[in-house]
Short mmCIF file of C-alpha atoms and ligand atoms in Angstrom, two decimals:
data_model
loop_
_atom_site.label_atom_id
_atom_site.label_comp_id
_atom_site.label_asym_id
_atom_site.label_seq_id
_atom_site.Cartn_x
_atom_site.Cartn_y
_atom_site.Cartn_z
CA MET A 1 -5.36 -124.03 -73.99
CA ILE A 2 -3.70 -123.72 -77.45
CA ASP A 3 -3.75 -127.60 -77.78
CA ALA A 4 -7.43 -127.66 -76.95
CA ALA A 5 -8.07 -124.90 -79.43
CA ARG A 6 -6.05 -126.64 -82.11
CA ASP A 7 -8.01 -129.86 -81.53
CA LEU A 8 -11.34 -127.98 -81.91
CA ILE A 9 -10.03 -126.48 -85.18
CA GLY A 10 -9.01 -130.00 -86.35
CA ALA A 11 -12.42 -131.32 -85.56
CA SER A 12 -14.31 -128.52 -87.31
CA GLU A 13 -15.55 -128.41 -90.91
CA ARG A 14 -17.16 -125.02 -91.38
CA ILE A 15 -14.88 -122.35 -89.87
CA VAL A 16 -15.51 -118.61 -89.86
CA ALA A 17 -12.77 -116.20 -88.88
CA PHE A 18 -14.47 -113.00 -87.56
CA SER A 19 -11.89 -110.25 -87.24
CA GLY A 20 -11.37 -106.64 -86.23
CA ALA A 21 -8.57 -104.09 -86.00
CA GLY A 22 -6.46 -106.19 -83.73
CA LEU A 23 -5.75 -108.56 -86.74
CA SER A 24 -3.87 -105.83 -88.46
CA ALA A 25 -2.32 -104.12 -85.39
CA GLU A 26 0.98 -105.95 -85.59
CA SER A 27 1.32 -104.91 -89.22
CA GLY A 28 1.31 -101.26 -88.02
CA VAL A 29 -2.33 -100.33 -88.81
CA PRO A 30 -3.65 -98.43 -85.73
CA THR A 31 -6.66 -100.10 -84.14
CA PHE A 32 -9.77 -97.80 -83.95
CA ARG A 33 -9.12 -97.08 -80.26
CA ASP A 34 -5.46 -96.45 -81.04
CA ALA A 35 -6.35 -94.18 -84.05
CA GLU A 36 -6.91 -91.37 -81.69
CA THR A 37 -3.39 -91.48 -80.54
CA GLN A 38 -1.94 -91.24 -84.09
CA GLY A 39 -0.16 -87.87 -84.70
CA PHE A 40 -2.29 -85.33 -86.58
CA TRP A 41 -5.50 -87.21 -85.72
CA THR A 42 -5.07 -87.26 -81.97
CA ASN A 43 -7.49 -84.37 -81.57
CA TYR A 44 -10.25 -85.96 -83.65
CA ASP A 45 -12.88 -88.54 -82.57
CA ALA A 46 -12.68 -91.35 -85.05
CA ALA A 47 -16.38 -92.22 -84.50
CA LYS A 48 -17.29 -88.63 -85.54
CA LEU A 49 -14.99 -88.55 -88.54
CA ALA A 50 -16.46 -91.81 -89.84
CA THR A 51 -20.00 -90.51 -90.22
CA PRO A 52 -22.02 -88.92 -93.11
CA GLU A 53 -22.40 -85.77 -90.98
CA GLY A 54 -18.59 -85.64 -90.44
CA PHE A 55 -18.06 -85.81 -94.21
CA ALA A 56 -20.86 -83.34 -94.95
CA ASN A 57 -19.42 -80.86 -92.36
CA ASP A 58 -15.85 -81.02 -93.64
CA PRO A 59 -15.27 -83.38 -96.64
CA GLU A 60 -11.64 -82.23 -97.06
CA LEU A 61 -10.81 -83.12 -93.45
CA VAL A 62 -12.51 -86.62 -93.49
CA TYR A 63 -11.06 -87.40 -96.93
CA LYS A 64 -7.59 -86.49 -95.70
CA TRP A 65 -8.05 -88.85 -92.78
CA TYR A 66 -8.81 -91.72 -95.19
CA THR A 67 -5.92 -90.68 -97.39
CA ASP A 68 -3.53 -90.95 -94.42
CA ARG A 69 -4.98 -94.33 -93.54
CA ARG A 70 -4.57 -95.47 -97.21
CA ARG A 71 -0.96 -94.44 -97.17
CA ASN A 72 -0.34 -96.18 -93.85
CA MET A 73 -2.02 -99.42 -95.18
CA ALA A 74 0.08 -99.33 -98.40
CA ALA A 75 3.25 -98.92 -96.33
CA VAL A 76 2.72 -102.03 -94.15
CA GLN A 77 2.70 -105.76 -94.81
CA PRO A 78 0.41 -108.57 -93.86
CA ASN A 79 1.47 -110.16 -90.61
CA PRO A 80 1.68 -113.90 -89.66
CA ALA A 81 -1.93 -113.87 -88.56
CA HIS A 82 -3.14 -112.83 -92.04
CA LEU A 83 -0.75 -115.32 -93.68
CA SER A 84 -1.96 -118.24 -91.48
CA LEU A 85 -5.58 -117.46 -92.30
CA ALA A 86 -4.79 -117.15 -95.98
CA ARG A 87 -3.18 -120.62 -95.97
CA ARG A 88 -6.50 -122.20 -94.84
CA ARG A 89 -8.50 -121.73 -98.05
CA ASP A 90 -11.45 -123.44 -96.39
CA ILE A 91 -11.84 -120.68 -93.83
CA VAL A 92 -14.16 -117.77 -94.55
CA ASN A 93 -12.96 -114.37 -93.36
CA VAL A 94 -15.69 -112.10 -92.19
CA THR A 95 -13.95 -108.89 -91.28
CA GLN A 96 -14.76 -105.43 -89.98
CA ASN A 97 -11.39 -104.20 -91.33
CA ILE A 98 -11.36 -101.94 -94.43
CA ASP A 99 -7.66 -102.59 -95.17
CA ASP A 100 -6.37 -104.94 -97.93
CA LEU A 101 -3.99 -107.01 -95.83
CA LEU A 102 -6.02 -110.27 -95.95
CA HIS A 103 -6.18 -109.85 -99.73
CA ARG A 104 -2.46 -109.21 -100.05
CA ALA A 105 -1.84 -112.23 -97.78
CA GLY A 106 -3.56 -114.26 -100.51
CA ALA A 107 -6.76 -115.05 -98.67
CA VAL A 108 -9.48 -115.98 -101.08
CA ARG A 109 -12.70 -115.91 -99.08
CA ILE A 110 -13.12 -112.44 -97.57
CA ILE A 111 -16.38 -110.63 -96.67
CA GLN A 112 -15.74 -107.05 -95.66
CA LEU A 113 -18.72 -105.94 -93.64
CA HIS A 114 -17.70 -102.34 -93.21
CA GLY A 115 -16.53 -101.78 -96.82
CA THR A 116 -13.04 -101.22 -98.20
CA LEU A 117 -10.53 -98.47 -98.69
CA MET A 118 -9.45 -99.93 -101.94
CA THR A 119 -12.43 -98.15 -103.73
CA ASP A 120 -14.08 -94.74 -103.89
CA ARG A 121 -17.80 -94.39 -104.79
CA CYS A 122 -20.23 -91.66 -105.59
CA LEU A 123 -21.72 -89.93 -102.56
CA ALA A 124 -24.93 -89.42 -104.36
CA GLU A 125 -25.06 -93.21 -105.01
CA CYS A 126 -25.38 -92.74 -108.84
CA GLY A 127 -23.67 -96.08 -108.99
CA TYR A 128 -20.29 -94.82 -110.04
CA GLU A 129 -17.21 -96.31 -108.24
CA GLU A 130 -13.50 -96.53 -109.04
CA PRO A 131 -10.50 -98.31 -107.55
CA VAL A 132 -7.98 -96.30 -105.61
CA GLU A 133 -4.19 -96.67 -105.58
CA MET A 134 -3.61 -96.96 -101.89
CA ALA A 135 0.07 -96.08 -102.10
CA ASP A 136 -0.63 -92.85 -104.09
CA PRO A 137 -4.30 -91.96 -103.23
CA PRO A 138 -6.11 -89.18 -105.16
CA GLY A 139 -7.44 -86.12 -103.45
CA LEU A 140 -11.14 -85.18 -102.87
CA ARG A 141 -12.83 -84.93 -106.30
CA ALA A 142 -16.11 -85.05 -108.08
CA CYS A 143 -17.91 -87.99 -109.61
CA PRO A 144 -17.34 -88.01 -113.33
CA GLN A 145 -20.87 -89.36 -113.82
CA CYS A 146 -23.04 -86.97 -111.81
CA GLY A 147 -20.75 -84.32 -110.32
CA ALA A 148 -21.37 -85.26 -106.69
CA LEU A 149 -18.37 -85.85 -104.49
CA LEU A 150 -16.64 -89.20 -104.39
CA ARG A 151 -16.21 -90.84 -100.95
CA PRO A 152 -14.40 -93.93 -99.65
CA ALA A 153 -16.51 -97.07 -100.11
CA VAL A 154 -16.55 -97.70 -96.38
CA VAL A 155 -19.57 -97.95 -94.07
CA TRP A 156 -19.97 -95.02 -91.81
CA PHE A 157 -21.61 -94.99 -88.40
CA GLY A 158 -25.38 -94.64 -88.95
CA GLU A 159 -25.13 -96.27 -92.40
CA PRO A 160 -26.48 -99.72 -93.20
CA LEU A 161 -23.98 -102.46 -94.08
CA PRO A 162 -23.79 -103.71 -97.69
CA PHE A 163 -26.83 -105.92 -98.06
CA ASN A 164 -25.24 -108.97 -99.84
CA ALA A 165 -22.21 -108.97 -97.62
CA TRP A 166 -24.37 -108.86 -94.49
CA ARG A 167 -26.71 -111.51 -95.83
CA GLU A 168 -23.81 -113.88 -96.76
CA ALA A 169 -22.16 -113.30 -93.38
CA GLU A 170 -25.35 -114.05 -91.43
CA ASP A 171 -25.82 -117.30 -93.39
CA LEU A 172 -22.25 -118.39 -92.79
CA CYS A 173 -22.15 -117.56 -89.14
CA ALA A 174 -25.55 -119.29 -88.53
CA SER A 175 -24.20 -122.52 -90.11
CA CYS A 176 -20.54 -122.59 -88.96
CA ASP A 177 -19.34 -125.13 -86.40
CA LEU A 178 -16.46 -122.99 -85.19
CA MET A 179 -15.90 -119.16 -85.09
CA LEU A 180 -12.49 -117.68 -84.49
CA VAL A 181 -12.93 -114.19 -82.99
CA ILE A 182 -9.67 -112.37 -83.73
CA GLY A 183 -8.68 -108.94 -82.50
CA THR A 184 -12.02 -107.17 -81.93
CA ALA A 185 -13.57 -105.47 -78.97
CA ALA A 186 -16.96 -106.70 -80.43
CA GLU A 187 -18.68 -103.36 -79.54
CA VAL A 188 -19.85 -102.32 -83.04
CA TYR A 189 -23.24 -103.57 -84.21
CA PRO A 190 -24.74 -105.26 -86.13
CA ALA A 191 -21.34 -106.94 -86.78
CA ALA A 192 -20.68 -107.95 -83.23
CA GLY A 193 -24.03 -109.70 -83.18
CA LEU A 194 -22.62 -112.37 -85.49
CA ILE A 195 -20.68 -113.93 -82.51
CA GLY A 196 -23.90 -114.53 -80.56
CA LEU A 197 -25.61 -115.75 -83.77
CA ALA A 198 -22.95 -118.42 -84.23
CA LYS A 199 -23.00 -119.43 -80.58
CA ARG A 200 -26.77 -119.86 -80.58
CA ALA A 201 -26.46 -121.91 -83.67
CA GLY A 202 -24.19 -124.33 -81.75
CA ALA A 203 -20.79 -123.19 -82.96
CA LYS A 204 -17.72 -123.25 -80.72
CA ILE A 205 -16.16 -119.82 -80.12
CA ILE A 206 -12.41 -119.34 -79.87
CA VAL A 207 -11.32 -115.72 -78.94
CA ILE A 208 -7.84 -114.34 -79.63
CA ASN A 209 -7.13 -111.09 -77.98
CA PRO A 210 -4.50 -109.76 -75.60
CA ASN A 211 -7.27 -108.02 -73.61
CA PRO A 212 -10.80 -108.87 -72.35
CA SER A 213 -13.59 -107.81 -74.73
CA GLN A 214 -17.35 -108.15 -75.18
CA ALA A 215 -16.65 -111.49 -76.85
CA SER A 216 -15.03 -112.96 -73.72
CA ALA A 217 -18.41 -113.99 -72.23
CA LEU A 218 -19.18 -116.02 -75.39
CA ALA A 219 -15.82 -117.79 -75.55
CA ASP A 220 -15.45 -121.58 -75.23
CA ILE A 221 -11.69 -120.96 -75.36
CA GLU A 222 -10.06 -117.49 -74.83
CA LEU A 223 -6.44 -117.27 -75.94
CA VAL A 224 -4.94 -114.19 -74.32
CA GLY A 225 -2.25 -112.83 -76.61
CA LYS A 226 -1.49 -111.18 -79.93
CA ALA A 227 -2.90 -112.66 -83.19
CA GLY A 228 0.47 -112.56 -85.04
CA ALA A 229 2.06 -114.53 -82.22
CA LEU A 230 -0.66 -117.08 -81.67
CA MET A 231 -2.39 -117.67 -85.03
CA PRO A 232 0.54 -119.51 -86.84
CA ASP A 233 0.83 -121.95 -83.94
CA LEU A 234 -2.93 -122.31 -83.64
CA MET A 235 -3.36 -122.98 -87.40
CA ALA A 236 -0.49 -125.39 -87.69
CA VAL A 237 -2.37 -128.81 -87.96
C1 BV8 B 1 -25.96 -99.02 -88.32
C2 BV8 B 1 -15.57 -98.37 -91.29
C3 BV8 B 1 -28.25 -98.66 -88.87
C4 BV8 B 1 -15.20 -96.89 -91.24
C5 BV8 B 1 -16.71 -98.81 -89.13
C6 BV8 B 1 -26.12 -98.47 -79.41
C7 BV8 B 1 -26.06 -99.82 -79.20
C8 BV8 B 1 -25.83 -100.70 -80.29
C9 BV8 B 1 -25.53 -100.16 -81.50
C10 BV8 B 1 -25.54 -98.76 -81.72
C11 BV8 B 1 -25.83 -97.99 -80.68
N1 BV8 B 1 -25.78 -96.79 -81.09
C12 BV8 B 1 -25.39 -96.74 -82.48
C13 BV8 B 1 -25.32 -97.95 -82.75
C14 BV8 B 1 -25.01 -98.41 -84.13
C15 BV8 B 1 -23.49 -98.32 -84.45
C16 BV8 B 1 -22.60 -98.92 -83.28
O1 BV8 B 1 -22.57 -100.12 -83.20
N2 BV8 B 1 -22.06 -98.01 -82.43
C17 BV8 B 1 -21.15 -98.55 -81.44
C18 BV8 B 1 -19.97 -97.61 -81.30
C19 BV8 B 1 -22.03 -98.56 -80.20
N3 BV8 B 1 -23.38 -99.12 -85.64
C20 BV8 B 1 -23.61 -98.54 -86.80
O2 BV8 B 1 -23.71 -97.30 -86.92
C21 BV8 B 1 -23.67 -99.37 -87.99
N4 BV8 B 1 -24.77 -98.99 -88.82
O3 BV8 B 1 -26.25 -99.50 -87.24
O4 BV8 B 1 -26.88 -98.63 -89.23
C22 BV8 B 1 -29.04 -98.47 -90.05
C23 BV8 B 1 -29.80 -99.55 -90.54
C24 BV8 B 1 -30.60 -99.34 -91.67
C25 BV8 B 1 -30.68 -98.06 -92.29
C26 BV8 B 1 -29.94 -97.04 -91.69
C27 BV8 B 1 -29.11 -97.19 -90.65
C28 BV8 B 1 -22.33 -99.24 -88.90
C29 BV8 B 1 -21.18 -99.58 -88.12
C30 BV8 B 1 -19.85 -99.56 -88.99
C31 BV8 B 1 -19.12 -98.26 -88.86
N5 BV8 B 1 -17.88 -98.31 -89.64
N6 BV8 B 1 -15.54 -98.86 -89.97
C32 BV8 B 1 -13.80 -96.64 -90.82
O5 BV8 B 1 -13.06 -97.53 -90.45
O6 BV8 B 1 -13.42 -95.46 -90.88
S1 BV8 B 1 -16.66 -99.46 -87.56
C33 BV8 B 1 -14.99 -99.60 -87.13
O7 BV8 B 1 -14.80 -99.56 -85.77
C34 BV8 B 1 -14.37 -100.95 -87.52
O8 BV8 B 1 -14.79 -101.37 -88.83
C35 BV8 B 1 -14.74 -101.82 -86.38
O9 BV8 B 1 -16.04 -102.38 -86.58
C36 BV8 B 1 -14.80 -100.80 -85.19
C37 BV8 B 1 -13.53 -100.95 -84.43
O10 BV8 B 1 -13.72 -102.10 -83.61
P1 BV8 B 1 -12.60 -103.23 -83.54
O11 BV8 B 1 -12.26 -103.75 -84.92
O12 BV8 B 1 -12.98 -104.22 -82.53
O13 BV8 B 1 -11.29 -102.36 -83.02
P2 BV8 B 1 -11.06 -101.67 -81.70
O14 BV8 B 1 -9.93 -100.61 -81.89
O15 BV8 B 1 -12.33 -101.17 -81.06
O16 BV8 B 1 -10.44 -102.81 -80.72
C38 BV8 B 1 -9.30 -103.47 -81.11
C39 BV8 B 1 -9.28 -104.86 -80.38
O17 BV8 B 1 -8.18 -105.61 -80.80
C40 BV8 B 1 -9.23 -104.71 -78.86
O18 BV8 B 1 -10.11 -105.64 -78.27
C41 BV8 B 1 -7.75 -105.05 -78.59
O19 BV8 B 1 -7.59 -105.63 -77.34
C42 BV8 B 1 -7.45 -106.02 -79.77
N7 BV8 B 1 -6.02 -106.09 -80.13
C43 BV8 B 1 -5.12 -105.06 -80.09
N8 BV8 B 1 -3.94 -105.55 -80.63
C44 BV8 B 1 -4.15 -106.94 -80.92
C45 BV8 B 1 -5.51 -107.30 -80.57
N9 BV8 B 1 -6.00 -108.52 -80.82
C46 BV8 B 1 -5.14 -109.47 -81.33
N10 BV8 B 1 -3.89 -109.16 -81.67
C47 BV8 B 1 -3.29 -107.95 -81.44
N11 BV8 B 1 -2.04 -107.75 -81.84
ZN1 ZN B 2 -22.19 -89.98 -109.17
#
Protein backbone atom coordinates (compact mmCIF):
# COMPACT_ATOMS: atom_id res chain seq x y z
CA MET A 1 0.00 0.00 0.00
CA ILE A 2 2.64 2.55 1.00
CA ASP A 3 4.53 1.94 -2.25
CA ALA A 4 1.39 2.61 -4.28
CA ALA A 5 0.79 5.75 -2.22
CA ARG A 6 4.38 6.91 -2.72
CA ASP A 7 4.00 6.35 -6.49
CA LEU A 8 0.80 8.39 -6.52
CA ILE A 9 2.60 11.22 -4.70
CA GLY A 10 5.51 10.98 -7.14
CA ALA A 11 3.09 11.27 -10.07
CA SER A 12 1.20 14.26 -8.65
CA GLU A 13 1.85 17.96 -9.24
CA ARG A 14 -0.72 19.85 -7.14
CA ILE A 15 -0.87 18.25 -3.67
CA VAL A 16 -3.01 19.45 -0.77
CA ALA A 17 -2.44 18.08 2.73
CA PHE A 18 -5.78 18.35 4.59
CA SER A 19 -5.17 17.76 8.30
CA GLY A 20 -6.84 17.52 11.69
CA ALA A 21 -5.96 16.93 15.31
CA GLY A 22 -4.39 13.54 14.61
CA LEU A 23 -1.48 15.31 12.87
CA SER A 24 -0.44 16.85 16.21
CA ALA A 25 -1.42 13.92 18.47
CA GLU A 26 2.05 12.37 18.61
CA SER A 27 3.50 15.75 19.62
CA GLY A 28 1.31 15.61 22.72
CA VAL A 29 -1.55 17.90 21.68
CA PRO A 30 -4.79 16.11 22.70
CA THR A 31 -7.16 15.48 19.80
CA PHE A 32 -10.62 17.01 20.15
CA ARG A 33 -12.12 13.69 21.09
CA ASP A 34 -9.23 13.12 23.55
CA ALA A 35 -9.54 16.71 24.94
CA GLU A 36 -12.34 15.54 27.14
CA THR A 37 -10.06 13.09 28.88
CA GLN A 38 -7.52 15.72 29.82
CA GLY A 39 -7.32 16.47 33.57
CA PHE A 40 -9.30 19.54 34.62
CA TRP A 41 -11.28 19.60 31.36
CA THR A 42 -12.61 16.05 31.67
CA ASN A 43 -15.93 17.38 32.91
CA TYR A 44 -16.42 19.85 30.06
CA ASP A 45 -17.80 19.30 26.54
CA ALA A 46 -15.22 20.78 24.15
CA ALA A 47 -17.93 21.45 21.55
CA LYS A 48 -19.80 23.56 24.16
CA LEU A 49 -16.74 25.44 25.33
CA ALA A 50 -15.78 26.28 21.73
CA THR A 51 -18.92 28.37 21.08
CA PRO A 52 -19.86 32.08 21.31
CA GLU A 53 -22.49 31.08 23.88
CA GLY A 54 -19.91 29.22 25.98
CA PHE A 55 -17.71 32.32 26.05
CA ALA A 56 -20.65 34.65 26.74
CA ASN A 57 -21.81 32.46 29.65
CA ASP A 58 -18.39 32.08 31.26
CA PRO A 59 -15.56 34.00 29.53
CA GLU A 60 -13.10 33.26 32.36
CA LEU A 61 -13.65 29.50 32.06
CA VAL A 62 -13.40 29.38 28.24
CA TYR A 63 -10.39 31.69 28.19
CA LYS A 64 -8.68 29.49 30.80
CA TRP A 65 -9.30 26.46 28.56
CA TYR A 66 -7.49 28.17 25.70
CA THR A 67 -4.73 29.32 28.03
CA ASP A 68 -4.12 25.67 29.07
CA ARG A 69 -4.13 24.62 25.44
CA ARG A 70 -1.66 27.40 24.53
CA ARG A 71 0.71 26.30 27.28
CA ASN A 72 0.39 22.69 26.15
CA MET A 73 1.19 23.65 22.55
CA ALA A 74 4.19 25.71 23.59
CA ALA A 75 5.56 22.80 25.62
CA VAL A 76 5.55 20.32 22.73
CA GLN A 77 7.49 19.99 19.47
CA PRO A 78 6.54 19.35 15.85
CA ASN A 79 6.62 15.61 15.13
CA PRO A 80 8.02 13.77 12.06
CA ALA A 81 4.69 14.22 10.25
CA HIS A 82 4.89 18.03 10.53
CA LEU A 83 8.57 17.95 9.53
CA SER A 84 8.01 15.74 6.47
CA LEU A 85 5.22 18.05 5.27
CA ALA A 86 7.40 21.11 5.85
CA ARG A 87 10.17 19.64 3.69
CA ARG A 88 7.79 19.53 0.69
CA ARG A 89 7.51 23.25 -0.04
CA ASP A 90 5.23 22.51 -2.99
CA ILE A 91 2.54 20.99 -0.76
CA VAL A 92 -0.21 23.30 0.54
CA ASN A 93 -1.33 22.57 4.09
CA VAL A 94 -5.06 23.12 4.67
CA THR A 95 -5.53 22.45 8.37
CA GLN A 96 -8.29 22.46 10.95
CA ASN A 97 -5.64 22.74 13.68
CA ILE A 98 -5.21 25.96 15.63
CA ASP A 99 -1.72 25.08 16.90
CA ASP A 100 1.57 26.46 15.53
CA LEU A 101 3.36 23.15 14.95
CA LEU A 102 3.36 23.27 11.13
CA HIS A 103 4.74 26.83 11.35
CA ARG A 104 7.44 25.74 13.81
CA ALA A 105 8.29 22.77 11.55
CA GLY A 106 9.08 25.33 8.84
CA ALA A 107 6.10 24.75 6.57
CA VAL A 108 5.52 27.79 4.37
CA ARG A 109 2.11 27.24 2.78
CA ILE A 110 -0.44 26.90 5.59
CA ILE A 111 -4.16 27.74 5.55
CA GLN A 112 -5.76 27.52 9.02
CA LEU A 113 -9.49 27.07 8.38
CA HIS A 114 -10.46 27.28 12.06
CA GLY A 115 -8.20 30.14 13.06
CA THR A 116 -5.14 30.18 15.29
CA LEU A 117 -4.24 30.28 18.96
CA MET A 118 -1.25 32.50 18.18
CA THR A 119 -3.49 35.60 18.16
CA ASP A 120 -6.26 37.22 20.19
CA ARG A 121 -8.80 39.52 18.59
CA CYS A 122 -11.60 41.83 19.70
CA LEU A 123 -14.88 40.08 20.53
CA ALA A 124 -16.80 43.09 19.19
CA GLU A 125 -14.81 42.84 15.93
CA CYS A 126 -13.61 46.45 16.08
CA GLY A 127 -10.66 45.12 14.08
CA TYR A 128 -8.13 45.05 16.90
CA GLU A 129 -5.97 41.94 17.23
CA GLU A 130 -2.62 41.11 18.86
CA PRO A 131 -0.16 38.19 18.87
CA VAL A 132 -0.06 36.02 21.99
CA GLU A 133 3.03 34.50 23.61
CA MET A 134 1.95 30.83 23.68
CA ALA A 135 4.45 29.86 26.38
CA ASP A 136 3.34 32.71 28.66
CA PRO A 137 -0.21 33.53 27.61
CA PRO A 138 -1.98 36.62 29.03
CA GLY A 139 -5.20 36.44 31.03
CA LEU A 140 -8.68 37.54 30.01
CA ARG A 141 -8.55 41.30 29.26
CA ALA A 142 -10.23 44.16 27.46
CA CYS A 143 -9.63 45.38 23.93
CA PRO A 144 -7.46 48.54 24.17
CA GLN A 145 -9.34 49.99 21.19
CA CYS A 146 -13.01 49.62 22.20
CA GLY A 147 -13.09 48.04 25.66
CA ALA A 148 -14.85 44.82 24.66
CA LEU A 149 -13.22 41.52 25.69
CA LEU A 150 -10.42 39.97 23.66
CA ARG A 151 -10.99 36.35 22.55
CA PRO A 152 -8.78 33.72 20.88
CA ALA A 153 -8.73 34.20 17.07
CA VAL A 154 -10.24 30.75 16.54
CA VAL A 155 -13.50 29.80 14.79
CA TRP A 156 -16.12 28.63 17.26
CA PHE A 157 -18.96 26.26 16.40
CA GLY A 158 -21.75 28.26 14.78
CA GLU A 159 -19.32 30.85 13.45
CA PRO A 160 -18.36 31.23 9.78
CA LEU A 161 -14.85 30.34 8.65
CA PRO A 162 -12.50 33.20 7.67
CA PHE A 163 -13.69 34.19 4.18
CA ASN A 164 -10.31 34.43 2.42
CA ALA A 165 -8.94 31.26 3.98
CA TRP A 166 -12.08 29.33 3.00
CA ARG A 167 -12.10 30.74 -0.51
CA GLU A 168 -8.42 29.88 -1.07
CA ALA A 169 -8.88 26.38 0.37
CA GLU A 170 -11.88 25.72 -1.88
CA ASP A 171 -9.95 26.82 -4.99
CA LEU A 172 -6.92 24.70 -4.08
CA CYS A 173 -8.95 21.59 -3.27
CA ALA A 174 -11.02 21.91 -6.45
CA SER A 175 -7.83 21.99 -8.55
CA CYS A 176 -5.48 19.61 -6.74
CA ASP A 177 -4.61 16.22 -8.27
CA LEU A 178 -3.89 14.57 -4.92
CA MET A 179 -5.22 15.16 -1.40
CA LEU A 180 -3.53 13.71 1.66
CA VAL A 181 -6.15 13.43 4.44
CA ILE A 182 -4.14 13.28 7.66
CA GLY A 183 -5.49 12.65 11.16
CA THR A 184 -9.05 13.82 10.90
CA ALA A 185 -12.41 12.23 11.73
CA ALA A 186 -13.79 14.43 8.91
CA GLU A 187 -17.00 15.20 10.83
CA VAL A 188 -16.81 18.99 11.14
CA TYR A 189 -18.28 21.07 8.30
CA PRO A 190 -17.77 22.89 6.04
CA ALA A 191 -14.08 21.78 6.31
CA ALA A 192 -14.81 18.05 5.85
CA GLY A 193 -16.63 18.89 2.61
CA LEU A 194 -13.27 19.76 1.00
CA ILE A 195 -12.43 16.04 0.70
CA GLY A 196 -15.51 15.37 -1.43
CA LEU A 197 -14.85 18.55 -3.42
CA ALA A 198 -11.33 17.31 -4.31
CA LYS A 199 -12.64 13.82 -5.13
CA ARG A 200 -15.34 15.18 -7.44
CA ALA A 201 -12.71 17.33 -9.14
CA GLY A 202 -10.79 14.14 -10.00
CA ALA A 203 -8.13 14.17 -7.29
CA LYS A 204 -6.79 10.96 -5.76
CA ILE A 205 -7.38 10.68 -2.00
CA ILE A 206 -4.84 9.12 0.38
CA VAL A 207 -6.09 8.81 4.00
CA ILE A 208 -3.66 8.44 6.93
CA ASN A 209 -5.39 7.46 10.17
CA PRO A 210 -5.07 4.62 12.69
CA ASN A 211 -8.88 4.45 12.84
CA PRO A 212 -11.74 4.42 10.32
CA SER A 213 -13.24 7.86 9.70
CA GLN A 214 -15.81 9.65 7.55
CA ALA A 215 -12.99 10.02 4.99
CA SER A 216 -12.53 6.25 4.62
CA ALA A 217 -15.31 5.97 2.03
CA LEU A 218 -13.58 8.55 -0.20
CA ALA A 219 -10.10 7.01 0.00
CA ASP A 220 -8.30 5.62 -3.03
CA ILE A 221 -5.64 4.43 -0.58
CA GLU A 222 -6.14 4.23 3.20
CA LEU A 223 -2.96 3.88 5.24
CA VAL A 224 -3.94 2.58 8.69
CA GLY A 225 -1.42 3.95 11.15
CA LYS A 226 -0.05 7.01 12.92
CA ALA A 227 0.97 10.06 10.88
CA GLY A 228 4.29 10.48 12.68
CA ALA A 229 5.22 6.90 11.85
CA LEU A 230 3.95 6.79 8.26
CA MET A 231 4.52 10.29 6.82
CA PRO A 232 8.38 10.35 6.69
CA ASP A 233 8.38 7.04 4.80
CA LEU A 234 5.53 8.15 2.57
CA MET A 235 7.13 11.48 1.71
CA ALA A 236 10.63 10.05 1.08
CA VAL A 237 10.80 10.15 -2.77
C1 LIG B 1 -20.52 26.89 10.68
C2 LIG B 1 -11.49 25.69 16.57
C3 LIG B 1 -22.22 28.30 9.83
C4 LIG B 1 -11.88 25.91 17.99
C5 LIG B 1 -13.11 24.10 15.61
C6 LIG B 1 -24.96 19.10 11.27
C7 LIG B 1 -24.42 18.59 10.12
C8 LIG B 1 -23.35 19.25 9.54
C9 LIG B 1 -22.79 20.39 10.11
C10 LIG B 1 -23.33 20.88 11.25
C11 LIG B 1 -24.38 20.25 11.83
N1 LIG B 1 -24.70 20.93 12.93
C12 LIG B 1 -23.84 21.97 13.08
C13 LIG B 1 -23.03 21.95 12.07
C14 LIG B 1 -22.00 22.88 11.82
C15 LIG B 1 -20.74 22.62 12.66
C16 LIG B 1 -20.32 21.17 12.59
O1 LIG B 1 -19.75 20.71 11.63
N2 LIG B 1 -20.62 20.42 13.71
C17 LIG B 1 -20.24 18.98 13.74
C18 LIG B 1 -19.75 18.63 15.12
C19 LIG B 1 -21.43 18.16 13.31
N3 LIG B 1 -19.77 23.45 12.01
C20 LIG B 1 -19.65 24.74 12.44
O2 LIG B 1 -20.23 25.20 13.40
C21 LIG B 1 -18.72 25.60 11.62
N4 LIG B 1 -19.36 26.87 11.35
O3 LIG B 1 -21.08 25.92 10.23
O4 LIG B 1 -21.00 28.17 10.55
C22 LIG B 1 -22.38 29.72 9.58
C23 LIG B 1 -22.21 30.18 8.30
C24 LIG B 1 -22.41 31.53 8.03
C25 LIG B 1 -22.77 32.41 9.08
C26 LIG B 1 -22.92 31.92 10.37
C27 LIG B 1 -22.68 30.58 10.65
C28 LIG B 1 -17.42 25.93 12.42
C29 LIG B 1 -16.67 24.68 12.71
C30 LIG B 1 -15.31 25.01 13.36
C31 LIG B 1 -15.35 24.86 14.86
N5 LIG B 1 -14.01 25.07 15.43
N6 LIG B 1 -11.86 24.34 16.14
C32 LIG B 1 -11.13 25.02 18.96
O5 LIG B 1 -10.34 24.15 18.52
O6 LIG B 1 -11.33 25.22 20.17
S1 LIG B 1 -13.53 22.49 15.13
C33 LIG B 1 -12.30 21.47 15.87
O7 LIG B 1 -12.90 20.21 16.00
C34 LIG B 1 -11.07 21.24 15.04
O8 LIG B 1 -10.63 22.41 14.39
C35 LIG B 1 -11.53 20.15 14.07
O9 LIG B 1 -12.19 20.71 12.97
C36 LIG B 1 -12.52 19.39 14.90
C37 LIG B 1 -11.91 18.14 15.46
O10 LIG B 1 -11.90 17.21 14.42
P1 LIG B 1 -10.54 16.43 14.05
O11 LIG B 1 -9.45 17.40 13.79
O12 LIG B 1 -10.90 15.47 13.02
O13 LIG B 1 -10.15 15.70 15.45
P2 LIG B 1 -10.91 14.56 16.24
O14 LIG B 1 -10.40 14.62 17.63
O15 LIG B 1 -12.37 14.61 16.00
O16 LIG B 1 -10.37 13.21 15.53
C38 LIG B 1 -8.99 12.95 15.54
C39 LIG B 1 -8.73 12.00 14.37
O17 LIG B 1 -7.33 11.76 14.31
C40 LIG B 1 -9.42 10.63 14.56
O18 LIG B 1 -9.94 10.19 13.32
C41 LIG B 1 -8.27 9.74 15.02
O19 LIG B 1 -8.45 8.40 14.60
C42 LIG B 1 -7.09 10.37 14.29
N7 LIG B 1 -5.78 10.18 14.95
C43 LIG B 1 -5.51 10.08 16.28
N8 LIG B 1 -4.16 9.95 16.46
C44 LIG B 1 -3.58 9.97 15.22
C45 LIG B 1 -4.61 10.12 14.26
N9 LIG B 1 -4.37 10.18 12.94
C46 LIG B 1 -3.06 10.09 12.53
N10 LIG B 1 -2.02 9.95 13.41
C47 LIG B 1 -2.23 9.86 14.75
N11 LIG B 1 -1.19 9.72 15.57
ZN1 LIG C 1 -12.27 46.20 20.12
